[in-house]
Amino acid sequence: MSSNLLQIGASGARAARAALDVTAQNIANAGTAGYVRRTLSVSEMAGHGTQSSIGDVSLFGVGNETISRSADLFRQAEMRRTGSDASRADAQVGGLQDISNALEQSNLYPAITQFEASLQQLSSNPTDTSLRASTLEAARTMAQSFNIAGTSLAAVGNQLQFQATDGVKQVNTLTQNLATLNTKISADTDPGMNASVLMDQRDQLLQQLSTYGNITTTINPDNTVKVQMGNPATTLVQGGQSATLAMATASDGTISFSVGAAALALGGGSLAGQQQALSSYAGAVTRLDAVAKSLATAANTVQTGGTALDGSAGQPMFTGITAATITLALTSGNQIATAPANSLPGSANPANLTALQTALGTANVVGGTDSLLFDTAAAVKGATTTQTALTAIAANAKNALEAQSGVNLDEEAANLVRFQQAFQASGKVMQVASTLLDTLLNLR
Amino acid sequence: MSTVSTSSFYDSAIYNMNALNTQAQNLQEQISTGSRLKNAYDDPVAAARMRALNRSDTLSTVDKTNAESAKSDLTMASDTLSNFSTIVARLQELTTQAATGTLNDAQRAGVGAEVTALRQNLVTLANAKDSRGQSLFGGNNGSQAYTLAANGTASYTGAGTADTVSLGNGLTVTRGVTGPEFLNFTVNGSSTDLLAVVKNLGDALQGNGPSGTTPQAAAHAALDQLQAATNAISTAQTIVGSRLSWIDTTTAIRDQLGQQRTDDEASVGGTDIATTVSRLQQTMTILQASQASFVKLSSLNLFSMIN
């Protein structure tokens, strides 16, 4: 009986010691990313004594110490899903902002306005060579602004493609790691600390994977995970096997994804955001090139229908019909054909200059540029609103998960005191058992 | 139960303080740049409006330059027209003298020599250049207004009409008058021009007129023509004067519109200093409060209480 008391005391001390270990582990990992709070669950040890009558209960203390992870599968899945959405919005907004900045910072619109203004000024005195020279420089500045806008846009496209390529690489590394982890997890049947560490790693990899693409996960009974990505849900990881995600870049710069031979559409994650931004990029390039082409065509048509200052027939003003390649072809301000066809040398007749101004208006160069700038800026604004909402949702999901699975140091401090007292109490129990035995032995 | 994990407490505190800091920086930038639009996507509609306003500003500057250049040409035309009317007045004096019977033909020939000299001045004035080096009364085709033939006959070789100059907002002004508009006139049903009339008068007074016409009769006939010339010139002066006042009117309109644009720019893209400063103050107060409460809360640690 008293030896049983000693045993009960010892089991209590053991349980308290294990609980202190778990608390210490939690405190040590309070700042570790992906760490899920461990809890110790114990159960009472009791059984029917063999020599006692039926209904008598023998007490054996506490035991079955099991360390479990306080992970909530639903909250984890929510965090991954909302995180996917938020990182898609982040990538899209980032890309769209770069597109808008590339167009805005090229100063294209002011350059076009300046060209218009210089034409207007030239019309007051078409034979003034200094006004002609300044008009020529305004035309050059405008062409170069188109070049800057074109090349900056291309740089934005390249950057987005580079990020997406890197994202695909990361996805493939992560899925390989997950497949390896699956193998380890299924081989490890020890319910102790090691399996928990593997599951922490598994969840952290899933979390990282979800920032690149929208994934659905199925946790199998043996704690391995099956990962599916995109739409239609395509299996990337199952057991120890992982499939490879591939990316293709079209000639207009847009990207598409595939697994094996099957195309894969992504609804979330940074890859989806980069895909959306690249499709906006392709649209912006098309529109910018269209403006450059209509400008070059209009200017060249009018210019070749007029007479230069020296009485010769006008030459085309620009070569190249895309934003990146448009170049001023005239070398001297005197080549600007301000006078109508068959005019005398030195004619001050501004009819052809007026025709050029009208043609630029008809070609909608200013309007086209303005609406391009407005549409890209408005796209950023719209996407930013969505991004703000999605970020808040993702932050809430993260908080909800952390509240449930994260470490609260105050709680751990209280546990530390609690289990220390439990340990001391169990020690006291053992001391009492010992005293009781001594009392019996000293009876004479 | 809603426990907050220690790391999420720190995470959200950092996130919130960063957000406040960013907001304070944005406000500070708005104040120091005077513009509330840092990027076009901050407010696409306002950015588009600002683009349009700035474009109007740029074009308006050119309109102003053009208006000033047109004004100087018209002023020059007006001054030259005054010279024309002074010379024509002198011609009328001389012709009146020549038309009276008190002068003999030799004296009339002397008057005729002065008339011929004055005609030279008229031709020179008719071929005057404007501020651009273009013919003042010759339109825009690059040639001079009047060309003299070998026998001294002047013929108009300029363009049919004078240039128009855009003054912005669709308004234009004709920047001058052409020679025929004030030198050509009709007397007694036949049309003629001042240069021809004065040439014939000079020739006739010096005895080189058509046969059968005495110098005195020629002077008599010329009086009506010179009166008609005076009327044509003063009509042209009135036209030029009204164009000058039209330019002044459009300049006033442009200045008014420019003022309005400046107001629009300030309200669309400018920083409202009072509001922004008080919002900055508010943000800073909140930031300081969150920093203070963060320090308080993070020091409220159970570990520090347990000894």
XYZ file of C-alpha atoms in Angstrom:
751
model
C 0.000 0.000 0.000
C 2.631 2.495 0.969
C 4.868 1.273 -1.830
C 1.942 2.113 -4.076
C 1.868 5.572 -2.559
C 5.533 5.946 -3.430
C 4.816 4.786 -6.958
C 1.922 7.245 -7.311
C 4.133 10.057 -6.057
C 6.870 9.073 -8.472
C 4.433 8.970 -11.435
C 3.151 12.422 -10.485
C 6.684 13.767 -10.297
C 7.406 12.206 -13.689
C 4.282 13.759 -15.231
C 5.066 17.173 -13.722
C 8.624 16.881 -14.995
C 7.376 16.047 -18.499
C 4.945 18.984 -18.362
C 7.819 21.265 -17.336
C 9.816 19.975 -20.307
C 6.951 20.767 -22.654
C 6.559 24.230 -21.130
C 10.273 24.876 -21.522
C 10.080 23.725 -25.146
C 7.154 26.069 -25.783
C 8.994 28.998 -24.199
C 12.133 28.258 -26.191
C 10.140 28.176 -29.438
C 7.912 31.174 -28.708
C 9.420 33.000 -31.670
C 9.994 30.056 -34.000
C 8.157 30.380 -37.306
C 5.675 27.598 -37.902
C 5.994 26.224 -34.352
C 2.752 24.834 -33.030
C 2.285 24.878 -29.259
C 2.800 21.470 -27.655
C 0.530 20.253 -24.916
C 1.041 17.336 -22.628
C -1.924 15.122 -22.087
C -1.872 12.574 -19.262
C -4.399 10.151 -17.966
C -5.092 8.562 -14.661
C -3.632 5.118 -14.118
C -6.048 2.889 -12.294
C -6.937 -0.749 -12.431
C -8.650 -3.567 -10.682
C -6.463 -5.108 -8.069
C -6.072 -8.865 -8.641
C -6.481 -9.786 -5.007
C -9.300 -7.448 -4.175
C -12.950 -7.959 -4.615
C -14.827 -6.829 -7.657
C -15.509 -3.085 -7.566
C -12.325 -2.311 -5.676
C -10.144 0.099 -7.574
C -6.393 0.110 -7.273
C -4.633 3.410 -7.847
C -1.425 3.592 -9.843
C -0.971 7.359 -10.223
C -0.694 9.125 -13.540
C 0.802 8.058 -16.826
C 0.385 7.827 -20.599
C 2.180 11.107 -21.068
C 1.521 12.130 -24.688
C 2.794 15.296 -26.285
C 0.362 16.602 -28.875
C 0.404 19.548 -31.272
C -2.467 21.983 -30.852
C -2.916 22.276 -34.620
C -6.316 23.071 -36.066
C -6.499 21.689 -39.606
C -9.364 23.975 -40.585
C -7.642 27.132 -39.379
C -4.420 26.097 -41.078
C -6.280 25.526 -44.367
C -8.017 28.898 -43.956
C -4.715 30.614 -43.366
C -3.263 29.021 -46.502
C -6.296 29.889 -48.614
C -6.501 33.514 -47.476
C -2.703 33.823 -47.657
C -2.847 32.641 -51.278
C -5.411 35.297 -52.116
C -3.410 38.007 -50.363
C -0.152 37.108 -52.084
C -1.939 36.993 -55.457
C -3.237 40.522 -54.811
C 0.213 41.673 -53.604
C 1.923 40.375 -56.745
C -0.753 41.832 -59.015
C -0.703 45.255 -57.341
C 3.111 45.295 -57.405
C 3.153 44.503 -61.119
C 0.409 46.987 -61.963
C 2.141 49.732 -59.952
C 5.347 49.096 -61.879
C 3.437 49.321 -65.182
C 1.753 52.557 -64.137
C 5.048 54.024 -62.896
C 6.870 53.021 -66.089
C 4.310 54.891 -68.191
C 3.991 57.838 -65.817
C 7.702 58.374 -65.175
C 8.581 58.313 -68.877
C 6.964 61.781 -68.942
C 5.327 60.767 -72.202
C 2.231 62.878 -71.739
C 4.080 66.138 -70.964
C 6.413 65.435 -73.916
C 3.466 65.048 -76.299
C 1.927 68.241 -74.914
C 5.227 70.048 -75.377
C 5.372 68.871 -79.001
C 1.832 70.120 -79.581
C 2.726 73.440 -77.973
C 5.837 73.821 -80.126
C 3.764 73.144 -83.272
C 1.309 75.779 -82.114
C 4.099 78.252 -81.542
C 5.697 77.432 -84.892
C 2.391 78.125 -86.612
C 2.700 81.793 -85.573
C 5.980 82.102 -87.475
C 6.651 79.038 -89.660
C 9.827 80.470 -91.191
C 11.618 81.144 -87.901
C 14.555 78.709 -87.843
C 14.951 78.810 -84.072
C 11.275 77.906 -83.584
C 11.755 75.124 -86.146
C 14.787 73.847 -84.246
C 12.880 73.867 -80.959
C 9.968 72.030 -82.603
C 12.411 69.423 -83.895
C 13.846 68.988 -80.392
C 10.329 68.668 -78.946
C 9.646 65.924 -81.515
C 12.895 64.206 -80.545
C 12.047 64.419 -76.835
C 8.628 62.955 -77.571
C 10.097 60.052 -79.565
C 12.601 59.400 -76.795
C 9.840 59.482 -74.182
C 8.063 56.809 -76.192
C 11.332 54.849 -76.192
C 11.700 55.232 -72.432
C 8.085 54.183 -71.828
C 8.538 51.201 -74.172
C 11.783 49.990 -72.641
C 10.651 50.579 -69.034
C 7.491 48.594 -69.759
C 9.578 45.798 -71.250
C 11.748 45.840 -68.127
C 8.626 45.517 -65.957
C 7.512 42.544 -68.092
C 10.922 40.908 -67.773
C 10.935 41.442 -64.033
C 7.484 39.859 -63.672
C 8.501 36.910 -65.848
C 11.670 36.501 -63.803
C 9.683 36.511 -60.557
C 7.247 33.962 -61.973
C 10.095 31.729 -63.168
C 11.618 31.898 -59.709
C 8.194 31.173 -58.168
C 7.814 28.033 -60.302
C 11.287 26.938 -59.211
C 10.326 27.471 -55.549
C 7.086 25.518 -56.023
C 8.988 22.583 -57.475
C 11.559 22.651 -54.651
C 8.783 22.830 -52.052
C 6.787 19.973 -53.576
C 9.938 17.806 -53.682
C 10.626 18.596 -50.039
C 7.015 17.773 -49.156
C 7.280 14.426 -50.950
C 10.463 13.661 -49.003
C 8.763 14.696 -45.748
C 5.789 12.474 -46.572
C 8.140 9.527 -46.840
C 9.755 10.393 -43.492
C 6.396 10.926 -41.774
C 4.940 7.638 -42.968
C 8.097 5.803 -41.849
C 8.071 7.447 -38.408
C 5.445 5.841 -36.222
C 6.810 7.134 -32.916
C 4.088 9.390 -31.484
C 6.683 11.474 -29.632
C 8.418 14.714 -30.308
C 10.014 13.771 -33.635
C 6.750 13.308 -35.520
C 5.553 16.687 -34.262
C 8.671 18.340 -35.606
C 8.088 16.723 -39.006
C 4.497 17.911 -39.008
C 5.610 21.432 -38.096
C 7.928 21.317 -41.088
C 5.170 19.896 -43.268
C 2.770 22.679 -42.322
C 5.424 25.312 -42.835
C 6.195 23.991 -46.332
C 2.482 23.960 -47.129
C 2.277 27.542 -45.891
C 5.166 28.577 -48.145
C 3.702 26.673 -51.098
C 0.361 28.444 -50.666
C 2.014 31.828 -51.200
C 2.877 30.768 -54.771
C -0.359 29.078 -55.796
C -3.778 28.202 -54.440
C -3.551 24.693 -52.993
C -5.931 22.237 -51.437
C -4.521 19.741 -49.007
C -5.720 16.418 -47.729
C -4.083 15.071 -44.569
C -4.074 11.292 -44.685
C -4.514 9.148 -41.554
C -0.760 8.454 -41.537
C -0.187 12.247 -41.406
C 1.206 12.400 -44.937
C -0.294 15.111 -47.103
C -1.759 15.137 -50.599
C -1.347 18.543 -52.267
C -3.419 19.727 -55.196
C -2.941 23.052 -56.943
C -5.005 25.303 -59.179
C -7.993 24.637 -61.337
C -8.684 21.895 -62.302
C -7.210 20.651 -59.023
C -4.029 18.948 -60.157
C -2.157 16.668 -57.783
C 1.364 17.916 -57.153
C 2.326 15.788 -54.153
C 1.019 12.413 -53.167
C 2.928 10.140 -50.832
C 6.570 10.247 -51.823
C 5.814 11.424 -55.356
C 5.802 15.013 -56.644
C 4.820 16.349 -60.070
C 6.691 19.213 -61.756
C 5.047 22.566 -62.442
C 6.116 24.137 -65.745
C 5.734 27.696 -67.101
C 5.546 28.845 -70.728
C 5.999 32.456 -71.919
C 4.007 33.566 -74.977
C 5.394 36.003 -77.547
C 3.369 38.884 -76.055
C 4.967 38.254 -72.653
C 2.007 36.563 -70.963
C 2.654 33.332 -69.084
C 0.798 30.046 -68.648
C 1.329 27.053 -66.372
C 1.092 23.317 -66.873
C 1.702 20.104 -65.019
C 2.762 17.344 -67.344
C 0.703 17.878 -70.492
C -2.288 19.421 -68.720
C -2.758 23.184 -68.531
C -3.201 24.588 -65.038
C -5.104 27.744 -64.153
C -4.123 29.382 -60.867
C -6.698 31.297 -58.805
C -4.390 32.437 -56.022
C -0.778 32.847 -54.995
C 1.908 35.142 -56.329
C 2.147 33.163 -59.587
C -1.497 33.964 -60.343
C -0.866 37.640 -59.471
C 2.155 37.782 -61.773
C 0.125 36.104 -64.520
C -2.601 38.758 -64.173
C -0.069 41.594 -64.067
C 1.626 40.230 -67.204
C -1.656 40.153 -69.069
C -2.189 43.834 -68.093
C 1.394 44.447 -69.214
C 0.709 42.899 -72.649
C -2.400 45.090 -72.964
C -0.440 48.236 -72.040
C 2.307 47.410 -74.560
C -0.269 46.926 -77.326
C -1.958 50.227 -76.530
C 1.286 52.187 -76.213
C 2.510 50.780 -79.541
C -0.829 51.689 -81.120
C -0.433 55.311 -79.959
C 3.147 55.434 -81.254
C 2.052 53.970 -84.586
C -0.850 56.370 -85.072
C 1.435 59.291 -84.183
C 4.145 58.210 -86.642
C 1.637 57.466 -89.404
C -0.238 60.758 -88.995
C 2.938 62.857 -88.801
C 4.586 61.115 -91.760
C 1.500 61.341 -93.979
C 1.075 65.085 -93.431
C 4.795 65.765 -93.555
C 5.237 64.025 -96.952
C 2.278 65.995 -98.330
C 3.901 69.376 -97.589
C 6.843 71.579 -98.490
C 9.949 72.162 -96.371
C 11.463 75.609 -95.806
C 13.818 75.258 -98.774
C 10.912 74.468 -101.107
C 11.657 70.736 -101.338
C 8.994 68.094 -100.730
C 8.580 67.044 -97.065
C 10.250 63.866 -95.805
C 8.784 61.414 -93.228
C 9.227 62.708 -89.683
C 9.581 59.396 -87.832
C 10.911 55.928 -88.507
C 9.721 52.937 -86.502
C 6.126 52.276 -85.503
C 6.458 50.789 -82.012
C 7.006 52.731 -78.796
C 10.444 51.218 -78.285
C 11.672 51.868 -81.830
C 10.101 55.182 -82.894
C 12.918 57.570 -83.882
C 13.039 61.084 -85.273
C 14.096 60.862 -88.939
C 14.490 64.588 -89.649
C 17.914 66.085 -89.040
C 17.145 69.789 -89.311
C 14.270 72.002 -88.276
C 14.152 73.366 -91.814
C 12.887 69.958 -92.984
C 9.609 70.417 -91.151
C 7.040 70.784 -93.943
C 4.936 73.663 -92.665
C 3.771 74.899 -96.075
C 1.360 73.068 -98.368
C 2.573 71.177 -101.431
C 4.208 73.192 -104.238
C 4.852 76.280 -102.093
C 7.673 78.710 -102.788
C 10.888 78.385 -100.746
C 10.582 80.363 -97.524
C 6.799 80.294 -97.615
C 5.210 81.368 -94.357
C 1.968 79.590 -95.209
C 1.215 77.379 -92.166
C -1.512 75.310 -93.888
C 0.410 72.035 -93.686
C 1.357 72.713 -90.073
C -2.311 73.219 -89.262
C -3.019 69.965 -91.127
C -0.414 68.227 -88.918
C -2.060 69.574 -85.762
C -5.451 68.397 -87.036
C -4.036 64.981 -87.983
C -2.520 64.519 -84.515
C -5.919 65.363 -83.052
C -7.662 62.884 -85.366
C -5.083 60.191 -84.584
C -6.028 60.773 -80.915
C -2.417 60.755 -79.738
C -3.104 62.839 -76.632
C -6.398 61.100 -75.859
C -4.929 57.632 -76.395
C -2.018 58.360 -74.067
C -4.272 59.935 -71.472
C -6.687 56.993 -71.434
C -3.783 54.522 -71.262
C -2.357 56.366 -68.248
C -5.768 56.628 -66.638
C -6.673 52.975 -67.201
C -3.404 51.659 -65.763
C -3.696 53.946 -62.738
C -7.348 52.976 -62.236
C -6.412 49.280 -62.483
C -3.889 49.783 -59.659
C -6.473 51.618 -57.592
C -9.060 48.865 -58.059
C -6.582 46.080 -57.348
C -5.327 47.942 -54.266
C -8.825 48.051 -52.804
C -9.101 44.275 -53.249
C -5.600 43.845 -51.853
C -6.429 45.798 -48.697
C -9.465 43.604 -48.067
C -7.631 40.345 -48.785
C -4.664 41.352 -46.602
C -6.978 42.084 -43.685
C -8.734 38.724 -44.164
C -5.407 36.909 -44.316
C -4.180 38.707 -41.177
C -7.346 37.666 -39.345
C -6.929 34.047 -40.386
C -3.302 34.146 -39.240
C -4.304 35.644 -35.883
C -7.026 33.052 -35.436
C -4.528 30.258 -36.055
C -1.894 31.815 -33.826
C -4.365 32.366 -31.012
C -5.063 28.669 -31.127
C -1.671 27.221 -31.910
C 0.836 29.906 -30.928
C 2.723 30.273 -27.667
C 1.552 32.759 -25.041
C 4.414 33.435 -22.655
C 2.145 34.458 -19.765
C 0.337 31.171 -20.047
C 3.637 29.309 -20.119
C 4.875 31.260 -17.094
C 1.765 30.234 -15.176
C 2.248 26.639 -16.305
C 5.851 26.750 -15.139
C 4.738 27.709 -11.633
C 1.861 25.229 -11.693
C 3.974 22.254 -12.738
C 6.782 23.240 -10.369
C 4.264 23.122 -7.528
C 2.914 19.817 -8.831
C 6.445 18.436 -8.872
C 7.057 19.656 -5.307
C 3.724 18.172 -4.191
C 4.567 14.809 -5.714
C 7.907 14.956 -3.934
C 6.050 15.596 -0.703
C 3.867 12.546 -1.435
C 6.981 10.409 -1.753
C 8.312 11.849 1.483
C 5.018 11.014 3.225
C 5.180 7.458 1.838
C 8.672 7.118 3.208
C 7.631 8.517 6.607
C 4.672 6.141 6.760
C 6.949 3.152 6.102
C 9.378 4.335 8.762
C 6.511 4.683 11.249
C 5.495 1.079 10.587
C 9.061 -0.200 10.826
C 9.626 1.620 14.108
C 6.592 0.037 15.774
C 7.733 -2.218 18.556
C -11.341 31.836 -25.298
C -9.341 34.283 -27.197
C -5.737 34.158 -26.126
C -3.222 36.091 -28.096
C 0.001 34.319 -28.774
C 3.097 36.275 -27.838
C 4.449 36.340 -31.392
C 1.171 37.544 -32.864
C 1.065 40.276 -30.189
C 4.481 41.504 -31.353
C 3.626 40.980 -35.047
C 0.458 43.003 -34.945
C 2.058 45.733 -32.820
C 4.860 46.066 -35.390
C 2.408 45.948 -38.302
C 0.205 48.657 -36.813
C 3.082 50.941 -35.893
C 4.587 50.516 -39.369
C 1.240 51.393 -40.939
C 1.006 54.555 -38.809
C 4.577 55.462 -39.656
C 3.908 55.065 -43.403
C 0.782 57.172 -43.091
C 2.683 59.901 -41.233
C 5.413 59.880 -43.877
C 2.842 60.158 -46.686
C 1.212 63.126 -44.988
C 4.581 64.739 -44.388
C 5.436 64.282 -48.070
C 2.117 65.789 -49.106
C 2.884 68.839 -46.997
C 6.462 69.266 -48.182
C 5.686 68.754 -51.901
C 2.414 70.662 -51.807
C 0.881 67.931 -53.926
C -1.361 65.226 -52.601
C -0.815 62.987 -55.637
C 2.447 61.089 -55.307
C 1.553 58.414 -57.835
C -1.109 58.530 -60.518
C -2.784 55.506 -58.927
C -3.334 57.355 -55.645
C -6.284 59.029 -57.353
C -6.547 58.200 -61.076
C -9.370 60.649 -61.739
C -7.573 63.577 -60.121
C -4.350 62.602 -61.915
C -6.148 62.645 -65.272
C -7.638 66.041 -64.421
C -4.191 67.343 -63.452
C -2.792 66.093 -66.772
C -5.489 67.959 -68.672
C -4.931 71.133 -66.600
C -1.167 71.045 -67.052
C -1.637 70.479 -70.787
C -3.919 73.529 -70.984
C -1.302 75.525 -69.060
C 1.431 74.577 -71.526
C -0.707 75.317 -74.580
C -1.942 78.550 -73.026
C 1.652 79.777 -72.639
C 2.100 79.330 -76.391
C -1.217 81.023 -77.117
C -0.015 83.964 -75.078
C 3.245 84.191 -77.046
C 1.322 83.934 -80.319
C -1.116 86.619 -79.238
C 1.745 88.934 -78.324
C 3.411 88.343 -81.672
C 0.124 89.009 -83.524
C -0.374 92.098 -81.411
C 3.044 93.485 -82.258
C 2.438 92.861 -85.976
C -0.958 94.546 -85.847
C 0.493 97.471 -83.925
C 3.183 97.766 -86.563
C 0.514 97.630 -89.295
C -1.456 100.307 -87.478
C 1.609 102.574 -87.201
C 2.422 102.062 -90.866
C -1.165 102.848 -91.824
C -0.827 106.142 -89.922
C 2.273 106.918 -92.005
C 0.223 106.153 -95.123
C -2.485 108.574 -94.106
C 0.095 111.300 -93.247
C 1.621 110.939 -96.700
C -1.780 110.896 -98.384
C -2.705 114.077 -96.468
C 0.467 115.747 -97.760
C -0.399 114.521 -101.273
C -3.851 116.083 -100.927
C -2.241 119.415 -99.982
C 0.107 119.279 -102.942
C -2.660 118.232 -105.311
C -4.900 121.037 -104.095
C -2.072 123.512 -104.799
C -1.506 121.975 -108.237
C -5.205 122.110 -109.010
C -5.430 125.882 -108.492
C -4.712 128.214 -111.330
C -2.124 130.285 -109.391
C 0.719 127.887 -110.222
C 2.343 127.701 -113.611
C 3.248 124.359 -115.195
C 6.904 124.662 -114.192
C 5.839 125.018 -110.579
C 3.403 122.103 -111.068
C 6.327 120.044 -112.391
C 8.151 120.845 -109.135
C 5.105 119.679 -107.154
C 5.022 116.620 -109.405
C 8.637 115.793 -108.467
C 7.663 115.865 -104.776
C 4.629 113.682 -105.521
C 6.892 111.149 -107.245
C 9.262 111.185 -104.272
C 6.330 110.660 -101.882
C 5.189 107.711 -104.022
C 8.613 106.150 -103.462
C 7.896 106.378 -99.726
C 4.467 104.793 -100.260
C 6.031 101.829 -102.136
C 8.633 101.404 -99.412
C 5.920 101.462 -96.714
C 3.781 98.979 -98.693
C 6.722 96.578 -98.733
C 7.489 96.975 -95.003
C 8.509 93.827 -93.083
C 6.866 92.611 -89.906
C 8.490 91.255 -86.700
C 8.974 87.874 -88.393
C 10.773 89.369 -91.392
C 7.716 88.665 -93.528
C 6.054 91.221 -95.732
C 3.707 93.263 -93.510
C 1.044 93.733 -96.185
C 1.892 90.779 -98.414
C 0.127 87.859 -96.782
C 2.064 84.678 -96.185
C 3.434 83.366 -99.470
C 7.010 84.433 -98.820
C 7.323 87.086 -101.568
C 7.297 90.859 -101.125
C 3.964 92.635 -101.361
C 4.522 94.927 -104.363
C 6.913 94.479 -107.249
C 7.866 97.425 -109.438
C 7.986 96.901 -113.199
C 10.677 98.610 -115.335
C 8.327 101.540 -116.077
C 7.634 102.005 -112.357
C 4.184 100.395 -112.315
C 3.591 98.558 -109.018
C 1.753 95.234 -109.012
C 0.641 93.206 -106.015
C 2.492 89.867 -105.762
C 1.564 88.863 -102.207
C -0.965 86.295 -101.058
C -4.701 86.889 -101.255
C -5.337 86.981 -97.537
C -3.394 87.650 -94.370
C -2.533 84.829 -91.891
C -4.761 83.948 -89.043
C -3.198 83.199 -85.674
C -4.765 80.862 -83.134
C -5.380 82.521 -79.771
C -6.429 79.313 -78.045
C -9.847 77.917 -77.156
C -10.726 77.974 -80.875
C -10.368 81.767 -81.111
C -8.316 83.233 -83.953
C -7.264 86.643 -85.167
C -6.093 87.804 -88.591
C -2.631 89.084 -87.939
C -2.569 91.884 -90.542
C -4.102 93.420 -93.637
C -2.995 92.844 -97.208
C -2.010 95.734 -99.482
C -5.073 95.572 -101.747
C -7.335 95.725 -98.674
C -6.495 99.390 -98.076
C -4.684 100.568 -101.242
C -7.384 99.519 -103.700
C -10.571 101.573 -103.925
C -13.301 102.482 -106.357
C -13.878 106.024 -107.613
C -16.751 106.929 -109.916
C -17.349 103.258 -110.685
C -13.799 102.450 -111.754
C -11.468 100.586 -109.394
C -7.885 101.694 -109.030
C -5.151 101.701 -106.428
C -3.256 104.406 -104.584
C 0.172 103.552 -105.980
C -1.156 103.795 -109.573
C -3.064 107.035 -108.807
C -0.017 108.732 -107.282
C 2.270 107.511 -110.076
C -0.082 108.881 -112.723
C -0.449 112.143 -110.797
C 3.317 112.595 -110.511
C 3.792 111.795 -114.176
C 0.956 114.118 -115.251
C 2.203 117.057 -113.137
C 5.636 116.677 -114.709
C 4.056 116.764 -118.175
C 4.298 113.054 -118.863
C 0.572 112.361 -118.536
C -1.696 110.962 -121.228
C -2.116 113.377 -124.167
C -5.129 115.706 -123.966
C -5.023 116.023 -120.193
C -3.493 119.161 -118.708
C -1.499 118.799 -115.444
C -4.084 121.035 -113.723
C -6.982 118.819 -114.874
C -5.065 115.737 -113.772
C -4.613 117.274 -110.311
C -8.334 118.057 -110.204
C -9.188 114.472 -111.069
C -6.732 113.141 -108.501
C -8.400 115.018 -105.614
C -11.411 112.676 -105.573
C -9.174 109.644 -105.805
C -6.983 110.787 -102.912
C -10.090 111.412 -100.804
C -11.219 107.840 -101.552
C -7.718 106.585 -100.607
C -7.916 108.428 -97.266
C -11.263 106.765 -96.574
C -9.900 103.285 -97.484
C -6.882 103.759 -95.205
C -8.926 104.961 -92.268
C -11.299 101.998 -92.724
C -8.277 99.682 -92.579
C -7.068 101.489 -89.433
C -10.433 100.876 -87.806
C -10.253 97.178 -88.729
C -6.725 96.849 -87.313
C -7.772 98.697 -84.169
C -10.684 96.368 -83.594
C -8.440 93.313 -84.100
C -6.051 94.708 -81.498
C -8.879 95.116 -79.036
C -10.046 91.552 -79.870
C -6.594 90.302 -78.868
C -6.879 92.242 -75.603
C -10.286 90.662 -74.999
C -8.997 87.135 -75.626
C -5.981 87.817 -73.427
C -8.335 88.790 -70.617
C -10.345 85.599 -71.200
C -7.158 83.519 -71.215
C -5.908 85.112 -68.009
C -9.239 84.423 -66.368
C -9.212 80.784 -67.508
C -5.606 80.460 -66.339
C -6.591 81.769 -62.920
C -9.435 79.270 -62.813
C -7.049 76.449 -63.793
C -4.661 77.435 -61.026
C -7.556 77.256 -58.561
C -8.581 73.861 -59.979
C -5.042 72.531 -59.775
C -4.817 73.607 -56.158
C -8.107 71.967 -55.248
C -7.633 68.790 -57.337
C -3.980 67.998 -56.758
C -2.799 70.405 -54.081
C -2.407 69.719 -50.397
C -4.894 71.345 -48.072
C -2.244 72.360 -45.554
C -4.579 72.914 -42.598
C -6.338 69.551 -42.966
C -3.144 67.664 -43.722
C -1.233 69.134 -40.806
C -4.016 68.296 -38.381
C -4.246 64.782 -39.813
C -0.479 64.441 -39.404
C -0.801 65.629 -35.805
C -3.557 63.079 -35.232
C -1.504 60.279 -36.755
C 1.536 61.198 -34.695
C -0.549 61.257 -31.524
C -1.935 57.800 -32.287
C 1.545 56.529 -33.133
C 2.972 57.858 -29.870
C 0.067 56.371 -27.936
C 0.564 52.970 -29.557
C 4.277 53.095 -28.873
C 3.661 53.970 -25.231
C 1.019 51.272 -24.806
C 3.260 48.759 -26.582
C 6.053 49.443 -24.105
C 3.603 49.125 -21.184
C 2.025 45.919 -22.474
C 5.266 44.217 -23.436
C 6.727 44.926 -19.997
C 3.609 43.416 -18.457
C 5.226 39.999 -18.457
C 4.341 37.338 -15.959
C 7.974 36.216 -15.836
C 9.018 39.532 -14.371
C 6.434 39.079 -11.590
C 7.512 35.570 -10.601
C 10.554 35.463 -8.406
